[in-house]
XYZ file of C-alpha atoms in Angstrom:
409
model
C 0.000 0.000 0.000
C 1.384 3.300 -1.297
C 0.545 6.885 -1.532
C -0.666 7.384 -5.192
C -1.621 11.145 -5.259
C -0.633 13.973 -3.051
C -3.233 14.635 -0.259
C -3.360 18.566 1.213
C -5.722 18.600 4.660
C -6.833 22.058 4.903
C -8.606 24.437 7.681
C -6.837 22.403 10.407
C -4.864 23.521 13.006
C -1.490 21.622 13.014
C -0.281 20.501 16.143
C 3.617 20.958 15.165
C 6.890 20.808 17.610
C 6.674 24.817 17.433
C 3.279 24.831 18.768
C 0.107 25.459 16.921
C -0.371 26.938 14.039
C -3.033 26.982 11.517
C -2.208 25.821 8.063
C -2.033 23.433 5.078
C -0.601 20.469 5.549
C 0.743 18.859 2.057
C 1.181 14.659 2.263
C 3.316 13.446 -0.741
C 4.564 9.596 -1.379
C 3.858 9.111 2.220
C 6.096 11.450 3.581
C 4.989 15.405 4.582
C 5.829 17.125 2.126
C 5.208 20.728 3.502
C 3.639 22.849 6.283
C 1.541 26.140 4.987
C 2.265 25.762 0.792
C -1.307 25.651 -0.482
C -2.967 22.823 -2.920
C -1.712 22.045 -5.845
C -3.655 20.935 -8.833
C -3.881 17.352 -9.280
C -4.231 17.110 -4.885
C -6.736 15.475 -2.741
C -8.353 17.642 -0.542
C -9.488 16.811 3.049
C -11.352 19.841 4.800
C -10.266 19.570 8.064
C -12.117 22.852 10.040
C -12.334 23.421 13.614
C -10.694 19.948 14.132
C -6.671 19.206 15.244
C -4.135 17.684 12.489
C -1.796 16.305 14.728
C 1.273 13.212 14.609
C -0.027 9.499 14.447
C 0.355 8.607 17.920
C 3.196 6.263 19.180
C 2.626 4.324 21.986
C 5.567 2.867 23.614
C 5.252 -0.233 25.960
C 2.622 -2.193 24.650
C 1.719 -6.112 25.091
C -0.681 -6.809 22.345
C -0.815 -5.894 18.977
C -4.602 -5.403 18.639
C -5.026 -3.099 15.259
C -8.656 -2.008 15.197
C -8.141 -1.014 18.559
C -4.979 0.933 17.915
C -6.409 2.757 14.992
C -9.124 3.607 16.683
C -6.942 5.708 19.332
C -5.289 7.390 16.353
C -2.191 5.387 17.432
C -0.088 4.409 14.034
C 2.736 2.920 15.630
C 3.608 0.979 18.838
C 6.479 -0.350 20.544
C 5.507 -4.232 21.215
C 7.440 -5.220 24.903
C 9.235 -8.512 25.009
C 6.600 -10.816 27.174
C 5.203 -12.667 24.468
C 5.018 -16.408 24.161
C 7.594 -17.504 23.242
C 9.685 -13.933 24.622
C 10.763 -11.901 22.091
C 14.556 -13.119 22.825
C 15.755 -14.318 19.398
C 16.612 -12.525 16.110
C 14.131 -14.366 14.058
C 11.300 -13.595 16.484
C 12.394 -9.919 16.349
C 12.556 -9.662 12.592
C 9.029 -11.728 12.266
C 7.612 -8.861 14.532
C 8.786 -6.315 13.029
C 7.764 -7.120 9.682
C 3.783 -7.733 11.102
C 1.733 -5.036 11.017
C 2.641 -3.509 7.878
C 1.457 -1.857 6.046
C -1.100 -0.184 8.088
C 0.448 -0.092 11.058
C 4.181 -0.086 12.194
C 5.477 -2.618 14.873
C 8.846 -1.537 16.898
C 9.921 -4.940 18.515
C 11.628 -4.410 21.803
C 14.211 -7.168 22.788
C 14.378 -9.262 25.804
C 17.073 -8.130 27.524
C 17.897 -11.629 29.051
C 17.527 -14.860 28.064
C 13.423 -16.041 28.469
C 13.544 -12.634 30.157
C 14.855 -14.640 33.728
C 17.165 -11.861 34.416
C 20.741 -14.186 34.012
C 22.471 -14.514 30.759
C 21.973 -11.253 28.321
C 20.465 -11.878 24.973
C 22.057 -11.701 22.272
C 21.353 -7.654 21.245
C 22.924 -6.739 18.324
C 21.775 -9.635 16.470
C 18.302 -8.895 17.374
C 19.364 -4.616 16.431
C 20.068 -6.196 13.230
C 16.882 -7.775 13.018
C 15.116 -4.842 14.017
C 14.693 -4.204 17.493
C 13.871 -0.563 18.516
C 15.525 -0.587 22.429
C 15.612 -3.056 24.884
C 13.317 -3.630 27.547
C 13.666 -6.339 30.684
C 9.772 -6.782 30.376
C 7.198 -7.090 33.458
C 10.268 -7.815 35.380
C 13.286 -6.289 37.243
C 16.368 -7.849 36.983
C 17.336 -8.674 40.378
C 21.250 -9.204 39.828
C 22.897 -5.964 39.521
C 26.331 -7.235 37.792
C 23.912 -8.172 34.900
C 22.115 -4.876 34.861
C 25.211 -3.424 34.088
C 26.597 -5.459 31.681
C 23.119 -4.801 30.064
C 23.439 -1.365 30.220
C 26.997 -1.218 29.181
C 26.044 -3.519 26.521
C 23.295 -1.090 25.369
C 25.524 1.886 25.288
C 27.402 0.200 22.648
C 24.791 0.028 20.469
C 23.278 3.209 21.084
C 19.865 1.191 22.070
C 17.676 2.467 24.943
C 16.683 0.041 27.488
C 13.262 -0.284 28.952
C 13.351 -1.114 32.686
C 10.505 -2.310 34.707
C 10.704 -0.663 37.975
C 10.000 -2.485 41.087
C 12.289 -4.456 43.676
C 11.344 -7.848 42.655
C 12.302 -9.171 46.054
C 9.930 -6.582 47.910
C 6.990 -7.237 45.796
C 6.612 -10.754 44.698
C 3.393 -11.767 45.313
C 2.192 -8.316 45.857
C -1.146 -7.415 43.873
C -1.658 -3.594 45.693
C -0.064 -1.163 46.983
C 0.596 -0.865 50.899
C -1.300 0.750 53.270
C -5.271 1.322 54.348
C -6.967 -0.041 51.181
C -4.886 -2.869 51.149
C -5.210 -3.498 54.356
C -8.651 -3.206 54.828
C -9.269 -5.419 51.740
C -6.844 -7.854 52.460
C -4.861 -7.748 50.031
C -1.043 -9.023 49.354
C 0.840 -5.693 49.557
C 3.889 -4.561 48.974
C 5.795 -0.921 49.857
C 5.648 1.238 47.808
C 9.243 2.334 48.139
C 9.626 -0.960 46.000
C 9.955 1.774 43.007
C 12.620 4.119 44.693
C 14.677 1.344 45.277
C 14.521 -0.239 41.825
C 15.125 3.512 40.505
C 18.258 4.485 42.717
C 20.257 1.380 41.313
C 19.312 1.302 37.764
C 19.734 5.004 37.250
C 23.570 4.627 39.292
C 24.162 1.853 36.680
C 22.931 3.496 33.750
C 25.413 6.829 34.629
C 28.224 4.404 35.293
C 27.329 3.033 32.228
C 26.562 5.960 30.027
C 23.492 4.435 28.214
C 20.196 5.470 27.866
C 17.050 4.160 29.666
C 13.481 4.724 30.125
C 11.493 3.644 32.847
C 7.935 2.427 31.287
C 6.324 3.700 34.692
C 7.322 5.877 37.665
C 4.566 6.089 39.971
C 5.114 7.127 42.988
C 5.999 11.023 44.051
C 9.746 9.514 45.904
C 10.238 7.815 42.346
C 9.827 10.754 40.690
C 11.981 12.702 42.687
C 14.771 10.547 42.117
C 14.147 10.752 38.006
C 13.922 14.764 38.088
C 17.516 14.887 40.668
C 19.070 12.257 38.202
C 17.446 14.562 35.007
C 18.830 17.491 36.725
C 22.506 16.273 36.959
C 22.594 14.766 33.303
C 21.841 11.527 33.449
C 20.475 10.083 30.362
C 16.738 8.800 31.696
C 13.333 9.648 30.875
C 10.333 8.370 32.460
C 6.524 7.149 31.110
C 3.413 7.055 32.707
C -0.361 5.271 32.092
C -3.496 7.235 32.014
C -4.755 4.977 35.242
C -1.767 6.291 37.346
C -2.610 9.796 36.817
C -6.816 8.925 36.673
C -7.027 6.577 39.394
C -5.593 6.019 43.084
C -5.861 2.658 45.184
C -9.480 3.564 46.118
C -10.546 2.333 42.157
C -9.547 -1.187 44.285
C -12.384 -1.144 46.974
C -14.673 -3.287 45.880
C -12.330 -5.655 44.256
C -12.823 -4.714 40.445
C -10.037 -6.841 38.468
C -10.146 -4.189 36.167
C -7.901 -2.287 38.153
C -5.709 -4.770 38.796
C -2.525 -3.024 37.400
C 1.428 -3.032 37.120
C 2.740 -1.191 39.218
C -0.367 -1.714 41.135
C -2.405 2.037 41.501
C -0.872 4.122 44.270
C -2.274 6.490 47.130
C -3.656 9.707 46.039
C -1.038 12.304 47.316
C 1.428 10.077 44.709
C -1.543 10.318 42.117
C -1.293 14.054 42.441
C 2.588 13.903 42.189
C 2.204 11.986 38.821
C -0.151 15.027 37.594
C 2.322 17.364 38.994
C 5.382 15.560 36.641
C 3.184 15.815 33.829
C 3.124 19.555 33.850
C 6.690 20.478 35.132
C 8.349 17.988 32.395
C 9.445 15.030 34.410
C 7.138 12.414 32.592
C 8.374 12.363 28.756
C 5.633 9.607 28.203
C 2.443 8.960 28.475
C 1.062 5.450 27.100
C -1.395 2.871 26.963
C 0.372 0.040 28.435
C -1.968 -1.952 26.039
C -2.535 -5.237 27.613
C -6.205 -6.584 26.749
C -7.310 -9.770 29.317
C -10.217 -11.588 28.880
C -12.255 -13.525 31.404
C -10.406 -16.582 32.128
C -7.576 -13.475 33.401
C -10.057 -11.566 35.042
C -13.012 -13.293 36.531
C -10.863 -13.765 39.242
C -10.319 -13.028 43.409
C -8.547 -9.616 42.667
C -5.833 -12.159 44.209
C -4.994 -14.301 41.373
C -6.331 -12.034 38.280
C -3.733 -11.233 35.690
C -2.617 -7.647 35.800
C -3.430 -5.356 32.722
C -5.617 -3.187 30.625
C -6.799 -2.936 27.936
C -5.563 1.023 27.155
C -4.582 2.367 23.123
C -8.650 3.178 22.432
C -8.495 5.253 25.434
C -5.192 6.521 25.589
C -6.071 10.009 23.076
C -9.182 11.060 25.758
C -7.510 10.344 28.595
C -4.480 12.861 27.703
C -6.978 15.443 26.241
C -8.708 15.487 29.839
C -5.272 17.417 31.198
C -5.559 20.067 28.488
C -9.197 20.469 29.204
C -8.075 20.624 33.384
C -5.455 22.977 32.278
C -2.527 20.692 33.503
C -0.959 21.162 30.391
C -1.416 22.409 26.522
C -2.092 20.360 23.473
C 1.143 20.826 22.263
C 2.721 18.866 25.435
C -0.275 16.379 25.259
C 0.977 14.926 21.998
C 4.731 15.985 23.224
C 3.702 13.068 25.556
C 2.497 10.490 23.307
C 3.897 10.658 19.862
C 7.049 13.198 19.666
C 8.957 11.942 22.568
C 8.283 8.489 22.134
C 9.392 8.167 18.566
C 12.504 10.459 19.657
C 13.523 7.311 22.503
C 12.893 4.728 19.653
C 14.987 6.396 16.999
C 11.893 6.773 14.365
C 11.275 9.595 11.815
C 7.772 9.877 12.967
C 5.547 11.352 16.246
C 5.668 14.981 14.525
C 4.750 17.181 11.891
C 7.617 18.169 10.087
C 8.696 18.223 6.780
C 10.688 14.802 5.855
C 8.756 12.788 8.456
C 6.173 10.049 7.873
C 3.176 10.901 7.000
C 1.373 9.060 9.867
C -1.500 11.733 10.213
C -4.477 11.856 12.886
C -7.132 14.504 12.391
C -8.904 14.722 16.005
C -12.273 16.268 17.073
C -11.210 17.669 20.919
C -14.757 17.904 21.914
C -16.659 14.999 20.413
C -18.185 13.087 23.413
C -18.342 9.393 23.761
C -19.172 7.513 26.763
C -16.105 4.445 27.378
C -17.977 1.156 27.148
C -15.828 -1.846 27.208
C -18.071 -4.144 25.955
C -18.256 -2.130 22.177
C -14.230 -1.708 22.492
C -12.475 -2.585 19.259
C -9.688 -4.389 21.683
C -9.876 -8.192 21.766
C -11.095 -7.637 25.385
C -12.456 -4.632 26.808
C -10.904 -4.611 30.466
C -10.740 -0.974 31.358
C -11.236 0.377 34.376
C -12.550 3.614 32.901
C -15.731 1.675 32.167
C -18.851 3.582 31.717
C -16.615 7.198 32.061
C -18.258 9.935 29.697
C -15.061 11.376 28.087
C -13.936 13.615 25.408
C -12.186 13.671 22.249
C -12.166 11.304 19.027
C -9.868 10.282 15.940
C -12.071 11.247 13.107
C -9.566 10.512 10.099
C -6.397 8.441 10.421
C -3.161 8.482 7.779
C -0.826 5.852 7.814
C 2.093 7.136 5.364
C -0.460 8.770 3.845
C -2.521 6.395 3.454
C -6.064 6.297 4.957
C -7.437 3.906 7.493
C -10.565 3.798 8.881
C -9.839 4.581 12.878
């Protein structure tokens, strides 16, 4: 699938790195071709008033690939984690991943960074580079052993790759399904600190800067967690941080009456940390925000809250739940999709996440203020776990371009 004639959307207002602007936006052999030249004769023409032209989304950290559900969160790429079955630990599972997808949507296979992700022998990396892995990630898990995290890291460095590191002290959480303290106690529930995150954070960021690589941490949730990314930030280290839209909509009380739904990883955290995740969002210390895609059906989640699998199911969501911090004036639209396409595509190395001339033309034209209520038994995901169930929200993908090309979100 190609781009056979140039497409100009017109009337829009372009959400581009330099903020706003309103414009013509020209789409030629799937690339963008230019920002503000008028149609050309010969052009398709998409009218595109009073809505947003902004980058395809790119959602990094995901553990499905679930299409109609992607496209219809205006997401056009994703970065797939490695906790598949089998783990994605092998060239030839890489380069099969990263060929699927196509040509509608773009898969950016992260590698296991251990062997059947157990945390002991490193994988082999620049094989699976070559095969076209996008970073590194050490899945669900943290790797417990600190002379391998380094090796990993050093290892990473050499390749230029950014790893994705799961943050939690394995030892202090195993078992754990919730967060410590009165809801978990009242309820019952396995627990763990939530210092569990600090800890994981202080050591992998030391290793990292002893290290010099790069690496993103696919959650920090907690307000000591995020202290420790903005000091390490602050002093040059080379981390950024993501978030999910249930860390930043939700606290621990979405767990009192035992809905699976919200049976997350990390689990969901107090409310003063809640706040503290808003509070990153708007001073720059989250670079991320994504959907942590991870659709379960009933055999995961008809479940005690106990033994249900964690996970949601998050990229048809992802769009309103972002667009709910410009409305609260936490931030402006230019940051929202700052937070979910630029700065993702910038960790992963890809030409894409903004409009700028040269870049793919992966092209979402959004209505802000269309209403829809979330209902998660009409989601396009293969299962419609979401604890935003029922939520009346804001904010819809009315056209989606995919180099260019148009798919129905």
């Amino acid at each position: 699938m190609k781009q056979q004639r140039p497409l100009a959307i017109t009337g829009g207002r372009l959400i581009t790195p330099d903020g706003p602007r309103d414009a013509t936006l020209r789409l030629v052999d799937g690339r963008i071709d230019a920002l503000g030249q008028e149609p050309r004769d010969g052009d398709d023409i998409v009218d595109a008033k009073g809505l947003l032209v902004a980058p395809g989304l790119v959602d990094l950290g995901v553990f499905a690939i679930d299409k109609p559900a992607f496209h219809f969160g205006g997401i056009t790429r994703a970065a797939l984690m490695p906790d598949q079955s089998p783990p994605l630990d092998l060239p030839s599972r890489v380069s099969y991943i990263a060929k699927s997808g196509k040509p509608d949507f773009w898969v950016h296979p992260l590698a296991a960074a251990s062997r059947g992700l157990q945390g002991r022998e490193i994988a082999e990396l620049a094989l699976m580079r070559e095969a076209g892995a996008r970073g590194i990630a050490t899945g669900r898990q943290w790797i417990a052993d600190s002379g391998v995290m380094l090796r990993l890291l050093q290892y990473a460095a050499m390749l230029d790759l950014v790893v994705v590191a799961h943050a939690e002290d394995a030892t202090l959480v195993a078992g754990a399904v919730a967060t410590a303290g009165e809801i978990a106690t009242r309820r019952g529930l396995p627990s763990a600190p939530a210092q569990a995150e600090a800890i994981a954070l202080t050591r992998d960021i030391a290793l990292a800067e002893m290290a010099g690589a790069r690496i993103h941490f696919r959650q920090v949730t907690t307000r000591a967690g995020l202290d420790i990314v903005r000091s390490a930030k602050a002093r040059g280290v080379k981390v950024t941080c993501g978030i999910t839209p249930a860390h930043f909509m939700l606290s621990d009380l979405a767990t009192v009456d035992f809905r699976t739904f919200a049976r997350l990883s990390p689990p969901l955290r107090s409310e003063p940390d809640r706040q503290a995740v808003r509070e990153a969002i708007a001073d720059g210390t989250i670079d991320v925000v994504a959907s942590g895609h991870d659709p379960r059906g009933p055999e995961d989640k008809r479940l005690p809250f106990s033994d249900a699998q964690p996970g949601m199911a998050g990229a048809e969501t992802l769009l309103a739940m972002v667009l709910s911090l410009v409305r609260d004036e936490l931030i402006d639209v230019q940051r929202a999709f700052e937070l979910v396409a630029t700065a993702p595509a910038r960790i992963l190395g890809v030409e894409a996440g903004a409009i700028a001339s040269g870049f793919e033309a992966d092209i979402a034209i959004v209505d802000p203020d269309k209403p829809w209520v979330i209902q998660s038994a009409r989601m396009e995901a293969t299962a419609g776990n979401t604890p935003f169930d029922g939520q009346p929200t804001q904010g819809r993908v009315t056209k989606l371009y995919k180099g260019g090309m148009r798919i129905n979100p």
